[in-house]
Amino acid sequence: MPKKKDWGTASRSSARQASKKLDEEPDSKATAANCVQQEEDVVPGTFPDDEHNIALPSIEQANDSYTDESSVLSDFTQLAVNDQILRDTQPIPPSKEMADAEPPAWALPLIAALPLLEQLKPDQAKEKKKEQSVPRHSTPAEHSAFGGTDFKPTGHAAHKSLTPFGDNQDAENPDYDRRARETRSQPDVFEDDKEKFEVWLFSIIEHLKDNLECFRNERARMTLVFNRVTKTSQELLKSRYMSEDNPFASAQEMLAQLEAIFGDPDASTTASQALNRLEFDIKRDDINIFIAKVNALADKAKIGISERKRTLFNCLKPGFDPTGQLRRLILNPQESYENFVDALTAAVVSRTEGYEYRQKSKDDQRDSSPPLRRKSERHVRRATTPNISKPAVDIKKLVNLTQEEARIKGICFGCGIQGHRRAECPNTKHVIQAFRRTRLEDPVDAQDLSESDEEESGNDSDY
C-alpha cells in the first residue's frame, strides 16, 4: 500500500471552504436562479444601496498547492459571479418602461431641487462674454477712428451714403460716370463752431449722396471733405490725410474723427435739459418760432409724438389756460398734435390782440384827458421856492442912521426895516448888493458909506 502524500497543514482558506462545502452544494441551483432573477428585476447603478446585490471578488489569495472538488466548485461559482458583474456594469439603453416608471421616494427631493441648482449654476458663456465686452461709451482701440486697424463708424458718420468704395482710399467707384457733372452748390466751410457741426455734417452727407457718380475713387471724396474744413479741424485731419504709414482709409473715417471731437454724444440729454428750462413769454416770443424750437428739441430728446402735447403745454406759464381748453385737448387721445398746436396758436393770438387793444386804449385816454388828482397836496413839499419880492433898501438913509436911532425906532440897524434885529437880519445879502450898485453909480456916496461902515465896524449891537 503506497504511502499517503503529506499535504501539510490545511490553510485558513481551504479550511473555510471545506466547512462551507455542505452548505454550498445544495444551494448552488438556488444561487444560480437567484442571480438570474436579480438580473431581470434590478437595474444595477439605479439605486444607491445596490452594492449588496453585486458580488465582489475575494481579496484573499488561495493556496494553489491544494486542489479538491470544493475549490473547483468555488472557482466555477466565482466565474459566474464575475460574469454577472460584467453584465451589470454594461450601460443599459433606456427603454419606454424606464421612462414611464415613477421615480423612488428618495429621489423626489433631488428632482425638485434641479431647477434651483440650474439657476444657481453660473453661466460660463455669459461670464466670458461679459469679461470680453466693452464698457459703455468706449470704443476698442482697433475700432477707433483715430488710427484703428478695424475701423467701425458710429453716430451720423455711419450713414449709408458714406459707405466706402473699398478697403483703402484708392478704391474705385463702381458708379463713376465721367460724363456726370457736380452740382454748383457746395457745402459751407466748417470753422470749428461746435453748434454748427451737425448741420455741416448733414450738408456734406447730402452732397456726397447727390454727386455719387462724380467721384472717381475714395480719395476724391476725401479731398472734398478736407477742403470743406479750416482752422483746427483741418490741422486735425492734415497729419493722417498726407500720411503714408497710417493714412485715412475713407472719407467716412475722416468725418467720424471730426464727429468724435465736435459732436455731442449726449444730444438727447442736452435737449431734455433745454426743454425743462424753456418757457414761453407772450410779450417777447413768437408762438410759431417757439413751437418749432420745442419740436426740434423734442426730436433730439427722442420724445414720441404721443407726448408732444404735454411737452409743449409744460413750456407755458401757470395760468395761461384759465378755461382748461388746452388741458382737455391733452387728455383726449382722439385729438391730434396738429389740433393742439392750432388751438394754442389761436389762444396766443387772441391774448396778444387783447393786450395790444388795452394798451392802446390806455394811451389814448392818457393823451385826451389830464391825469386825475388822486392825492392831496396839503403836505406835499413844493419843488420850487416861492417868489419873494426883494426889500427896498435905502442906502442913503442907512448912512445917516445911528445905532441909537435904530433902537428907538425899533428898526434893524443893518437894513432899516422893522421886525427884526441886526443879528437876525435876512436882508444882509440885499444890502450888500445895493451898496455895490450905489458905489458904481455915485462914487462920492459910496465913499461916504464906506467911511461910515468903518466907523461903525466896532459896534456889536443887536440893532
CSV table of C-alpha atoms in Angstrom, one decimal:
chain,number,residue,atom,x,y,z
A,1,MET,CA,0.0,0.0,0.0
A,2,PRO,CA,1.5,3.2,-1.1
A,3,LYS,CA,2.3,5.8,1.5
A,4,LYS,CA,-0.1,8.8,1.6
A,5,LYS,CA,1.3,12.1,0.5
A,6,ASP,CA,1.7,14.6,3.1
A,7,TRP,CA,-0.1,17.7,2.1
A,8,GLY,CA,0.8,19.7,5.1
A,9,THR,CA,-1.3,21.6,7.5
A,10,ALA,CA,-4.6,22.9,5.9
A,11,SER,CA,-4.6,26.6,5.2
A,12,ARG,CA,-7.2,29.0,6.5
A,13,SER,CA,-8.8,29.3,3.1
A,14,SER,CA,-9.1,25.6,2.5
A,15,ALA,CA,-10.5,25.0,6.0
A,16,ARG,CA,-13.2,27.6,5.4
A,17,GLN,CA,-14.0,26.2,2.0
A,18,ALA,CA,-14.3,22.7,3.4
A,19,SER,CA,-16.6,23.9,6.2
A,20,LYS,CA,-18.9,25.6,3.6
A,21,LYS,CA,-19.0,22.6,1.3
A,22,LEU,CA,-22.2,21.1,2.6
A,23,ASP,CA,-23.9,24.5,2.5
A,24,GLU,CA,-22.9,25.5,-1.0
A,25,GLU,CA,-23.7,22.2,-2.8
A,26,PRO,CA,-27.5,22.2,-2.0
A,27,ASP,CA,-27.9,25.8,-2.7
A,28,SER,CA,-25.9,26.0,-6.0
A,29,LYS,CA,-29.0,25.7,-8.1
A,30,ALA,CA,-30.9,28.3,-6.0
A,31,THR,CA,-28.0,30.7,-6.2
A,32,ALA,CA,-27.9,30.5,-10.0
A,33,ALA,CA,-31.7,31.1,-10.1
A,34,ASN,CA,-31.4,34.0,-7.7
A,35,CYS,CA,-28.7,35.6,-9.9
A,36,VAL,CA,-31.0,35.4,-13.0
A,37,GLN,CA,-33.9,36.8,-11.0
A,38,GLN,CA,-31.8,39.8,-9.9
A,39,GLU,CA,-30.7,40.4,-13.4
A,40,GLU,CA,-34.3,40.7,-14.6
A,41,ASP,CA,-35.7,42.7,-11.7
A,42,VAL,CA,-32.9,45.0,-10.6
A,43,VAL,CA,-31.1,47.5,-12.7
A,44,PRO,CA,-27.6,48.0,-11.2
A,45,GLY,CA,-26.5,51.5,-10.6
A,46,THR,CA,-30.1,52.9,-10.3
A,47,PHE,CA,-30.3,53.0,-6.5
A,48,PRO,CA,-27.5,53.9,-4.1
A,49,ASP,CA,-28.0,50.7,-2.0
A,50,ASP,CA,-27.2,48.3,-4.9
A,51,GLU,CA,-23.8,47.4,-3.5
A,52,HIS,CA,-25.1,44.4,-1.6
A,53,ASN,CA,-26.6,43.0,-4.8
A,54,ILE,CA,-23.2,42.9,-6.5
A,55,ALA,CA,-20.8,40.1,-5.6
A,56,LEU,CA,-17.3,41.3,-5.4
A,57,PRO,CA,-14.2,39.1,-5.9
A,58,SER,CA,-12.4,37.9,-2.8
A,59,ILE,CA,-9.3,39.8,-1.9
A,60,GLU,CA,-7.7,36.8,-0.2
A,61,GLN,CA,-5.3,34.7,-2.2
A,62,ALA,CA,-6.0,30.9,-2.3
A,63,ASN,CA,-3.3,28.4,-1.9
A,64,ASP,CA,-2.7,26.7,-5.3
A,65,SER,CA,-1.0,23.7,-3.7
A,66,TYR,CA,-4.2,22.2,-2.6
A,67,THR,CA,-6.9,21.3,-5.1
A,68,ASP,CA,-10.1,19.5,-4.5
A,69,GLU,CA,-13.7,19.4,-5.6
A,70,SER,CA,-14.7,22.2,-3.3
A,71,SER,CA,-12.2,24.5,-4.8
A,72,VAL,CA,-13.3,23.7,-8.3
A,73,LEU,CA,-16.9,24.4,-7.5
A,74,SER,CA,-15.9,27.6,-5.8
A,75,ASP,CA,-14.0,28.7,-8.9
A,76,PHE,CA,-17.0,27.9,-11.1
A,77,THR,CA,-19.2,30.0,-8.8
A,78,GLN,CA,-16.7,32.8,-8.8
A,79,LEU,CA,-16.6,32.8,-12.6
A,80,ALA,CA,-20.4,33.0,-12.7
A,81,VAL,CA,-20.4,36.0,-10.3
A,82,ASN,CA,-17.7,37.8,-12.3
A,83,ASP,CA,-19.7,37.2,-15.5
A,84,GLN,CA,-22.7,38.7,-13.7
A,85,ILE,CA,-20.7,41.8,-12.7
A,86,LEU,CA,-19.6,42.4,-16.2
A,87,ARG,CA,-23.2,42.2,-17.5
A,88,ASP,CA,-24.4,44.5,-14.7
A,89,THR,CA,-21.7,47.2,-15.3
A,90,GLN,CA,-22.6,47.5,-19.0
A,91,PRO,CA,-24.8,50.6,-19.8
A,92,ILE,CA,-28.4,49.6,-20.4
A,93,PRO,CA,-30.2,51.8,-23.1
A,94,PRO,CA,-33.2,53.5,-21.7
A,95,SER,CA,-36.5,51.9,-22.6
A,96,LYS,CA,-40.1,53.2,-22.7
A,97,GLU,CA,-40.8,51.3,-19.5
A,98,MET,CA,-38.0,53.0,-17.7
A,99,ALA,CA,-39.1,56.5,-18.9
A,100,ASP,CA,-42.6,55.9,-17.7
A,101,ALA,CA,-41.6,54.4,-14.4
A,102,GLU,CA,-42.2,56.5,-11.3
A,103,PRO,CA,-39.0,57.6,-9.5
A,104,PRO,CA,-38.5,56.3,-6.0
A,105,ALA,CA,-39.4,58.5,-3.0
A,106,TRP,CA,-35.8,59.3,-2.0
A,107,ALA,CA,-35.2,60.8,-5.5
A,108,LEU,CA,-38.1,63.2,-5.4
A,109,PRO,CA,-36.3,66.0,-3.3
A,110,LEU,CA,-33.4,65.9,-5.7
A,111,ILE,CA,-35.6,66.2,-8.8
A,112,ALA,CA,-37.4,69.1,-7.2
A,113,ALA,CA,-34.1,70.9,-6.4
A,114,LEU,CA,-32.8,70.6,-10.0
A,115,PRO,CA,-34.4,73.9,-11.3
A,116,LEU,CA,-32.9,75.8,-8.3
A,117,LEU,CA,-29.5,74.3,-8.9
A,118,GLU,CA,-29.7,75.3,-12.6
A,119,GLN,CA,-30.4,78.9,-11.5
A,120,LEU,CA,-27.6,79.0,-9.1
A,121,LYS,CA,-25.1,77.5,-11.6
A,122,PRO,CA,-23.1,80.3,-13.1
A,123,ASP,CA,-23.3,80.6,-16.9
A,124,GLN,CA,-19.7,80.4,-18.1
A,125,ALA,CA,-20.6,81.6,-21.5
A,126,LYS,CA,-22.2,84.8,-20.2
A,127,GLU,CA,-19.4,85.4,-17.8
A,128,LYS,CA,-16.8,85.1,-20.5
A,129,LYS,CA,-18.8,87.3,-22.8
A,130,LYS,CA,-19.1,89.9,-20.0
A,131,GLU,CA,-15.4,89.9,-19.5
A,132,GLN,CA,-14.8,90.5,-23.1
A,133,SER,CA,-17.5,93.1,-23.5
A,134,VAL,CA,-16.5,96.7,-23.9
A,135,PRO,CA,-17.7,99.3,-21.3
A,136,ARG,CA,-20.3,101.8,-22.3
A,137,HIS,CA,-19.3,105.0,-24.1
A,138,SER,CA,-16.0,103.5,-25.0
A,139,THR,CA,-14.6,102.2,-28.3
A,140,PRO,CA,-12.0,99.4,-28.7
A,141,ALA,CA,-8.6,100.5,-30.0
A,142,GLU,CA,-9.0,98.5,-33.2
A,143,HIS,CA,-12.4,100.2,-34.0
A,144,SER,CA,-11.3,103.8,-33.2
A,145,ALA,CA,-11.4,106.5,-35.9
A,146,PHE,CA,-8.0,107.7,-34.7
A,147,GLY,CA,-6.0,105.1,-36.4
A,148,GLY,CA,-7.7,101.8,-35.6
A,149,THR,CA,-6.9,98.7,-37.6
A,150,ASP,CA,-10.6,97.7,-37.9
A,151,PHE,CA,-12.5,101.0,-38.0
A,152,LYS,CA,-16.2,100.8,-37.4
A,153,PRO,CA,-18.2,104.1,-37.7
A,154,THR,CA,-20.8,105.2,-35.2
A,155,GLY,CA,-23.3,108.1,-34.9
A,156,HIS,CA,-24.1,110.2,-38.0
A,157,ALA,CA,-20.8,109.0,-39.7
A,158,ALA,CA,-22.4,105.6,-40.1
A,159,HIS,CA,-24.8,106.9,-42.7
A,160,LYS,CA,-25.1,104.5,-45.7
A,161,SER,CA,-24.3,107.3,-48.1
A,162,LEU,CA,-20.7,107.4,-46.6
A,163,THR,CA,-20.1,103.7,-47.2
A,164,PRO,CA,-16.5,103.3,-48.5
A,165,PHE,CA,-15.9,102.1,-52.1
A,166,GLY,CA,-13.3,99.6,-50.8
A,167,ASP,CA,-10.6,98.9,-48.2
A,168,ASN,CA,-8.4,101.9,-49.0
A,169,GLN,CA,-8.5,105.4,-50.4
A,170,ASP,CA,-7.6,104.1,-53.9
A,171,ALA,CA,-10.7,102.0,-54.2
A,172,GLU,CA,-12.6,102.7,-57.5
A,173,ASN,CA,-16.2,103.9,-57.5
A,174,PRO,CA,-18.3,101.4,-59.4
A,175,ASP,CA,-20.9,104.0,-60.1
A,176,TYR,CA,-18.5,106.6,-61.5
A,177,ASP,CA,-19.6,108.3,-64.7
A,178,ARG,CA,-17.1,110.6,-66.5
A,179,ARG,CA,-19.9,112.5,-68.2
A,180,ALA,CA,-21.6,113.4,-64.8
A,181,ARG,CA,-21.3,117.0,-63.6
A,182,GLU,CA,-21.1,118.0,-60.0
A,183,THR,CA,-23.7,120.4,-58.6
A,184,ARG,CA,-22.8,124.1,-58.3
A,185,SER,CA,-23.8,124.4,-54.7
A,186,GLN,CA,-21.0,123.5,-52.3
A,187,PRO,CA,-21.3,122.8,-48.6
A,188,ASP,CA,-20.2,125.5,-46.2
A,189,VAL,CA,-16.7,125.5,-44.7
A,190,PHE,CA,-16.6,124.3,-41.1
A,191,GLU,CA,-14.8,126.8,-38.9
A,192,ASP,CA,-14.6,124.9,-35.5
A,193,ASP,CA,-18.1,126.1,-34.5
A,194,LYS,CA,-19.4,123.2,-32.4
A,195,GLU,CA,-23.1,124.3,-32.6
A,196,LYS,CA,-23.0,124.3,-36.4
A,197,PHE,CA,-21.1,121.0,-36.8
A,198,GLU,CA,-24.2,118.8,-37.1
A,199,VAL,CA,-25.8,120.9,-39.8
A,200,TRP,CA,-22.5,121.0,-41.7
A,201,LEU,CA,-22.1,117.2,-41.4
A,202,PHE,CA,-25.6,116.7,-42.9
A,203,SER,CA,-24.8,119.0,-45.8
A,204,ILE,CA,-21.6,117.0,-46.5
A,205,ILE,CA,-23.6,113.7,-46.5
A,206,GLU,CA,-26.2,115.1,-48.9
A,207,HIS,CA,-23.6,116.5,-51.2
A,208,LEU,CA,-21.8,113.1,-51.4
A,209,LYS,CA,-25.1,111.4,-52.0
A,210,ASP,CA,-26.2,113.7,-54.8
A,211,ASN,CA,-22.9,113.6,-56.6
A,212,LEU,CA,-22.0,110.0,-56.2
A,213,GLU,CA,-21.3,109.5,-59.9
A,214,CYS,CA,-18.8,112.4,-60.0
A,215,PHE,CA,-16.2,110.8,-57.7
A,216,ARG,CA,-13.7,108.6,-59.4
A,217,ASN,CA,-12.4,106.9,-56.2
A,218,GLU,CA,-12.5,107.3,-52.4
A,219,ARG,CA,-9.6,109.7,-52.5
A,220,ALA,CA,-11.8,112.2,-54.4
A,221,ARG,CA,-14.4,112.2,-51.6
A,222,MET,CA,-11.6,112.6,-49.0
A,223,THR,CA,-10.4,115.7,-50.9
A,224,LEU,CA,-13.8,117.3,-50.8
A,225,VAL,CA,-14.1,116.8,-47.0
A,226,PHE,CA,-10.6,118.1,-46.4
A,227,ASN,CA,-11.3,121.3,-48.5
A,228,ARG,CA,-14.5,121.9,-46.5
A,229,VAL,CA,-12.8,122.4,-43.2
A,230,THR,CA,-10.4,125.0,-41.8
A,231,LYS,CA,-8.5,126.2,-38.7
A,232,THR,CA,-8.2,123.5,-36.1
A,233,SER,CA,-10.3,121.0,-37.9
A,234,GLN,CA,-8.0,121.0,-40.9
A,235,GLU,CA,-5.0,120.7,-38.6
A,236,LEU,CA,-6.6,117.6,-37.0
A,237,LEU,CA,-7.0,115.9,-40.4
A,238,LYS,CA,-3.8,117.0,-42.0
A,239,SER,CA,-1.4,114.5,-40.4
A,240,ARG,CA,-3.3,111.4,-41.5
A,241,TYR,CA,-4.6,112.9,-44.7
A,242,MET,CA,-1.0,113.2,-46.0
A,243,SER,CA,0.4,110.2,-44.1
A,244,GLU,CA,1.8,107.1,-45.8
A,245,ASP,CA,2.2,105.0,-42.6
A,246,ASN,CA,-1.3,105.5,-41.1
A,247,PRO,CA,-3.5,107.2,-43.7
A,248,PHE,CA,-7.3,107.6,-43.7
A,249,ALA,CA,-9.0,104.7,-45.4
A,250,SER,CA,-12.1,106.7,-46.4
A,251,ALA,CA,-14.0,109.9,-46.1
A,252,GLN,CA,-16.2,108.2,-43.6
A,253,GLU,CA,-13.3,107.8,-41.2
A,254,MET,CA,-12.4,111.5,-41.6
A,255,LEU,CA,-15.9,112.5,-40.7
A,256,ALA,CA,-16.0,110.1,-37.8
A,257,GLN,CA,-12.9,111.6,-36.3
A,258,LEU,CA,-14.4,115.1,-36.6
A,259,GLU,CA,-17.6,113.9,-35.0
A,260,ALA,CA,-15.7,112.4,-32.1
A,261,ILE,CA,-14.3,115.9,-31.4
A,262,PHE,CA,-17.1,118.3,-32.3
A,263,GLY,CA,-20.1,116.1,-32.0
A,264,ASP,CA,-22.4,115.7,-28.9
A,265,PRO,CA,-22.7,112.1,-27.8
A,266,ASP,CA,-25.3,113.1,-25.2
A,267,ALA,CA,-27.5,115.2,-27.5
A,268,SER,CA,-30.7,113.7,-26.1
A,269,THR,CA,-29.8,114.5,-22.5
A,270,THR,CA,-28.8,118.1,-23.5
A,271,ALA,CA,-32.1,118.5,-25.4
A,272,SER,CA,-34.1,117.2,-22.4
A,273,GLN,CA,-32.5,119.7,-20.1
A,274,ALA,CA,-33.1,122.6,-22.5
A,275,LEU,CA,-36.8,121.6,-22.7
A,276,ASN,CA,-37.1,121.7,-19.0
A,277,ARG,CA,-35.7,125.3,-18.9
A,278,LEU,CA,-37.8,126.5,-21.8
A,279,GLU,CA,-40.7,128.9,-21.0
A,280,PHE,CA,-43.0,130.8,-23.3
A,281,ASP,CA,-43.2,134.6,-22.8
A,282,ILE,CA,-46.2,136.1,-24.7
A,283,LYS,CA,-44.7,139.6,-24.7
A,284,ARG,CA,-41.3,138.5,-26.1
A,285,ASP,CA,-41.6,135.2,-28.0
A,286,ASP,CA,-43.3,134.5,-31.3
A,287,ILE,CA,-45.6,131.4,-30.9
A,288,ASN,CA,-44.7,129.8,-34.3
A,289,ILE,CA,-40.9,130.1,-33.7
A,290,PHE,CA,-41.4,128.8,-30.2
A,291,ILE,CA,-43.3,125.7,-31.3
A,292,ALA,CA,-40.7,125.0,-34.0
A,293,LYS,CA,-38.0,125.2,-31.3
A,294,VAL,CA,-39.9,122.8,-29.0
A,295,ASN,CA,-40.3,120.3,-31.8
A,296,ALA,CA,-36.6,120.4,-32.7
A,297,LEU,CA,-35.6,119.8,-29.1
A,298,ALA,CA,-38.2,117.0,-28.8
A,299,ASP,CA,-36.7,115.2,-31.8
A,300,LYS,CA,-33.2,115.4,-30.3
A,301,ALA,CA,-34.6,114.2,-27.0
A,302,LYS,CA,-36.4,111.3,-28.7
A,303,ILE,CA,-39.8,112.2,-27.3
A,304,GLY,CA,-42.6,110.4,-29.1
A,305,ILE,CA,-45.5,112.1,-30.8
A,306,SER,CA,-47.9,111.0,-28.1
A,307,GLU,CA,-46.0,113.0,-25.5
A,308,ARG,CA,-45.6,116.2,-27.6
A,309,LYS,CA,-48.8,117.8,-26.5
A,310,ARG,CA,-47.9,117.6,-22.8
A,311,THR,CA,-44.3,118.6,-23.5
A,312,LEU,CA,-45.5,121.8,-25.3
A,313,PHE,CA,-48.1,122.6,-22.6
A,314,ASN,CA,-45.4,122.3,-19.9
A,315,CYS,CA,-43.5,125.2,-21.5
A,316,LEU,CA,-46.4,127.6,-20.8
A,317,LYS,CA,-46.6,129.7,-17.7
A,318,PRO,CA,-49.0,128.8,-15.0
A,319,GLY,CA,-52.4,130.3,-15.5
A,320,PHE,CA,-52.0,130.6,-19.3
A,321,ASP,CA,-55.1,128.3,-19.8
A,322,PRO,CA,-57.7,129.6,-17.3
A,323,THR,CA,-60.6,127.9,-19.2
A,324,GLY,CA,-58.9,124.5,-19.3
A,325,GLN,CA,-59.5,124.0,-23.0
A,326,LEU,CA,-55.9,123.1,-23.8
A,327,ARG,CA,-55.8,120.7,-20.9
A,328,ARG,CA,-58.9,118.9,-22.2
A,329,LEU,CA,-57.2,118.5,-25.6
A,330,ILE,CA,-54.2,116.9,-23.9
A,331,LEU,CA,-56.3,114.4,-22.0
A,332,ASN,CA,-58.3,113.5,-25.1
A,333,PRO,CA,-56.4,110.8,-27.1
A,334,GLN,CA,-58.5,111.4,-30.2
A,335,GLU,CA,-57.1,114.9,-30.6
A,336,SER,CA,-54.0,115.1,-32.7
A,337,TYR,CA,-50.9,117.1,-32.1
A,338,GLU,CA,-51.7,119.4,-35.0
A,339,ASN,CA,-55.1,120.3,-33.5
A,340,PHE,CA,-53.4,121.1,-30.2
A,341,VAL,CA,-50.9,123.4,-32.0
A,342,ASP,CA,-53.7,125.2,-33.8
A,343,ALA,CA,-55.7,125.7,-30.6
A,344,LEU,CA,-52.5,127.0,-28.8
A,345,THR,CA,-51.7,129.4,-31.6
A,346,ALA,CA,-55.3,130.8,-31.7
A,347,ALA,CA,-55.2,131.3,-27.9
A,348,VAL,CA,-51.9,133.2,-28.1
A,349,VAL,CA,-53.1,135.4,-30.9
A,350,SER,CA,-56.3,136.2,-29.1
A,351,ARG,CA,-54.5,137.2,-25.9
A,352,THR,CA,-51.9,139.2,-27.8
A,353,GLU,CA,-54.6,141.2,-29.6
A,354,GLY,CA,-56.5,141.8,-26.4
A,355,TYR,CA,-53.3,143.0,-24.7
A,356,GLU,CA,-52.5,145.4,-27.5
A,357,TYR,CA,-56.0,146.8,-27.6
A,358,ARG,CA,-55.9,147.5,-23.8
A,359,GLN,CA,-52.5,149.3,-24.1
A,360,LYS,CA,-53.8,151.4,-27.0
A,361,SER,CA,-56.9,152.4,-25.0
A,362,LYS,CA,-54.8,153.5,-22.1
A,363,ASP,CA,-52.6,155.6,-24.3
A,364,ASP,CA,-55.5,157.4,-25.9
A,365,GLN,CA,-57.1,158.1,-22.6
A,366,ARG,CA,-53.9,159.4,-21.2
A,367,ASP,CA,-53.4,161.8,-24.1
A,368,SER,CA,-57.1,163.1,-24.2
A,369,SER,CA,-57.6,164.0,-20.5
A,370,PRO,CA,-55.3,165.4,-17.8
A,371,PRO,CA,-54.4,163.0,-15.1
A,372,LEU,CA,-56.8,162.8,-12.2
A,373,ARG,CA,-55.8,164.3,-8.9
A,374,ARG,CA,-55.7,161.4,-6.6
A,375,LYS,CA,-53.7,162.8,-3.6
A,376,SER,CA,-54.0,166.0,-1.6
A,377,GLU,CA,-51.1,168.5,-2.0
A,378,ARG,CA,-51.5,169.8,1.5
A,379,HIS,CA,-48.5,168.0,2.9
A,380,VAL,CA,-46.6,167.9,-0.4
A,381,ARG,CA,-43.3,169.8,-0.3
A,382,ARG,CA,-43.0,172.4,-3.1
A,383,ALA,CA,-40.4,171.7,-5.6
A,384,THR,CA,-39.5,175.4,-6.1
A,385,THR,CA,-39.2,178.2,-3.6
A,386,PRO,CA,-41.8,181.0,-3.7
A,387,ASN,CA,-41.0,184.2,-5.5
A,388,ILE,CA,-40.4,186.6,-2.6
A,389,SER,CA,-40.0,190.3,-3.5
A,390,LYS,CA,-36.7,192.0,-2.6
A,391,PRO,CA,-37.0,194.6,0.2
A,392,ALA,CA,-36.5,198.2,-0.8
A,393,VAL,CA,-33.2,199.3,1.0
A,394,ASP,CA,-32.3,203.0,1.0
A,395,ILE,CA,-28.6,203.2,1.3
A,396,LYS,CA,-28.6,207.0,1.9
A,397,LYS,CA,-30.8,206.6,5.0
A,398,LEU,CA,-28.6,203.8,6.3
A,399,VAL,CA,-25.6,206.0,6.1
A,400,ASN,CA,-27.1,208.6,8.4
A,401,LEU,CA,-28.8,206.1,10.7
A,402,THR,CA,-27.2,205.7,14.1
A,403,GLN,CA,-27.5,202.8,16.4
A,404,GLU,CA,-29.4,204.8,19.0
A,405,GLU,CA,-31.9,205.9,16.4
A,406,ALA,CA,-32.4,202.4,15.2
A,407,ARG,CA,-33.0,201.2,18.8
A,408,ILE,CA,-35.5,204.0,19.5
A,409,LYS,CA,-37.4,203.5,16.2
A,410,GLY,CA,-37.3,199.6,16.6
A,411,ILE,CA,-35.7,199.0,13.2
A,412,CYS,CA,-32.8,197.0,12.0
A,413,PHE,CA,-29.5,198.8,12.1
A,414,GLY,CA,-28.4,196.8,9.0
A,415,CYS,CA,-31.3,197.3,6.6
A,416,GLY,CA,-33.6,199.9,8.3
A,417,ILE,CA,-36.6,197.6,8.3
A,418,GLN,CA,-38.8,196.8,11.3
A,419,GLY,CA,-39.5,193.4,12.6
A,420,HIS,CA,-36.1,192.0,13.4
A,421,ARG,CA,-32.7,192.9,14.8
A,422,ARG,CA,-29.4,193.2,13.0
A,423,ALA,CA,-28.1,189.8,14.3
A,424,GLU,CA,-31.1,188.2,12.6
A,425,CYS,CA,-31.3,190.3,9.5
A,426,PRO,CA,-32.4,188.3,6.5
A,427,ASN,CA,-31.6,191.2,4.1
A,428,THR,CA,-27.8,191.3,4.5
A,429,LYS,CA,-27.3,190.0,1.0
A,430,HIS,CA,-29.6,192.6,-0.5
A,431,VAL,CA,-27.9,195.4,1.4
A,432,ILE,CA,-24.5,194.4,0.1
A,433,GLN,CA,-25.9,194.2,-3.5
A,434,ALA,CA,-27.5,197.7,-3.1
A,435,PHE,CA,-24.2,199.1,-1.7
A,436,ARG,CA,-22.3,197.8,-4.8
A,437,ARG,CA,-24.8,199.3,-7.2
A,438,THR,CA,-24.6,202.7,-5.4
A,439,ARG,CA,-20.8,202.5,-5.5
A,440,LEU,CA,-20.8,202.1,-9.2
A,441,GLU,CA,-23.4,204.8,-9.8
A,442,ASP,CA,-22.2,207.5,-7.3
A,443,PRO,CA,-18.6,207.1,-6.2
A,444,VAL,CA,-18.9,210.0,-3.7
A,445,ASP,CA,-21.9,208.5,-1.8
A,446,ALA,CA,-20.1,205.1,-1.9
A,447,GLN,CA,-17.1,206.7,-0.3
A,448,ASP,CA,-19.1,208.2,2.5
A,449,LEU,CA,-20.9,204.9,3.0
A,450,SER,CA,-17.7,203.1,3.3
A,451,GLU,CA,-16.3,205.5,5.8
A,452,SER,CA,-19.5,205.2,7.8
A,453,ASP,CA,-19.1,201.5,7.8
A,454,GLU,CA,-15.5,201.7,9.0
A,455,GLU,CA,-16.6,204.0,11.9
A,456,GLU,CA,-19.4,201.7,12.9
A,457,SER,CA,-17.5,198.4,12.5
A,458,GLY,CA,-16.5,198.3,16.1
A,459,ASN,CA,-20.2,198.4,17.3
A,460,ASP,CA,-21.6,194.9,18.0
A,461,SER,CA,-25.2,195.7,18.8
A,462,ASP,CA,-28.2,193.6,18.1
A,463,TYR,CA,-30.0,196.6,16.4
